[in-house]
Amino acid sequence: MTVKAMKSGAVEFLTKPFRDQDLLDAIHQALDRDRVARQKGTEIAELRKCYETTAREREVMVLVVSGMLNKQIAFELGTSEITVKIHRGHVMRKMQAESLAEFG
């Protein structure tokens, strides 16, 4: 029964009779764990939002971090240099990076 309860997410398994303080401690422990889990979930969601890019933006950034110049990337992708600069700017803004060095 204890194993089943723990697998279902129980924080503590109290056997009767138990002290009121034991119950309060278990509740505080569960609330602390929940708070940490929610905070991590929020942080992960924020990171995912930063990394949401279009396929073309990802293509551009792969070539940027490989060391290619905008002109070379434009030629490689069959687009204009200004378009490469725009995609690069979008990704930099989404990832809150001010320089290419911040990607490394």
XYZ file of N, CA, C and O in Angstrom, residues 58-70 72-73 76 88 100 103-104:
80
model
N 16.031 28.861 -38.243
C 16.951 27.815 -37.773
C 18.037 27.542 -38.803
O 19.208 27.390 -38.462
N 17.647 27.500 -40.076
C 18.641 27.288 -41.140
C 19.701 28.389 -41.116
O 20.896 28.111 -41.197
N 19.237 29.617 -40.998
C 20.155 30.754 -40.981
C 21.083 30.651 -39.779
O 22.304 30.804 -39.902
N 20.549 30.377 -38.597
C 21.380 30.351 -37.399
C 22.378 29.199 -37.409
O 23.498 29.351 -36.914
N 22.030 28.074 -37.979
C 22.991 26.971 -38.096
C 24.191 27.433 -38.909
O 25.346 27.174 -38.544
N 23.928 28.139 -39.987
C 25.020 28.620 -40.830
C 25.787 29.770 -40.165
O 27.011 29.861 -40.298
N 25.081 30.608 -39.417
C 25.745 31.713 -38.708
C 26.726 31.156 -37.678
O 27.884 31.563 -37.629
N 26.261 30.226 -36.870
C 27.141 29.696 -35.819
C 28.258 28.832 -36.392
O 29.259 28.595 -35.721
N 28.092 28.386 -37.629
C 29.186 27.631 -38.259
C 30.284 28.562 -38.761
O 31.334 28.115 -39.207
N 30.027 29.880 -38.710
C 31.049 30.847 -39.070
C 30.883 31.510 -40.422
O 31.721 32.315 -40.830
N 29.792 31.210 -41.106
C 29.581 31.818 -42.421
C 29.154 33.277 -42.299
O 28.492 33.664 -41.336
N 29.529 34.056 -43.279
C 29.118 35.458 -43.354
C 27.708 35.550 -43.926
O 27.250 34.639 -44.618
N 27.034 36.677 -43.665
C 25.669 36.862 -44.174
C 25.599 36.678 -45.682
O 24.672 36.055 -46.205
N 27.526 34.877 -47.600
C 27.693 33.456 -47.916
C 26.410 32.682 -47.615
O 26.010 31.796 -48.380
N 25.771 33.006 -46.502
C 24.521 32.341 -46.125
C 23.444 32.643 -47.161
O 22.704 31.741 -47.584
N 24.082 30.556 -50.156
C 23.794 29.150 -49.831
C 22.298 28.864 -49.832
O 21.841 27.837 -50.310
N 18.327 36.549 -38.872
C 19.332 36.529 -37.805
C 18.887 37.442 -36.656
O 18.961 37.068 -35.483
N 26.750 37.169 -31.157
C 26.909 35.778 -31.570
C 27.627 34.976 -30.492
O 27.356 33.786 -30.314
N 25.715 32.686 -28.091
C 25.199 31.384 -28.535
C 26.165 30.266 -28.198
O 25.772 29.126 -28.117
N 27.436 30.583 -28.045
C 28.461 29.575 -27.782
C 28.430 29.145 -26.381
O 28.459 28.129 -25.887
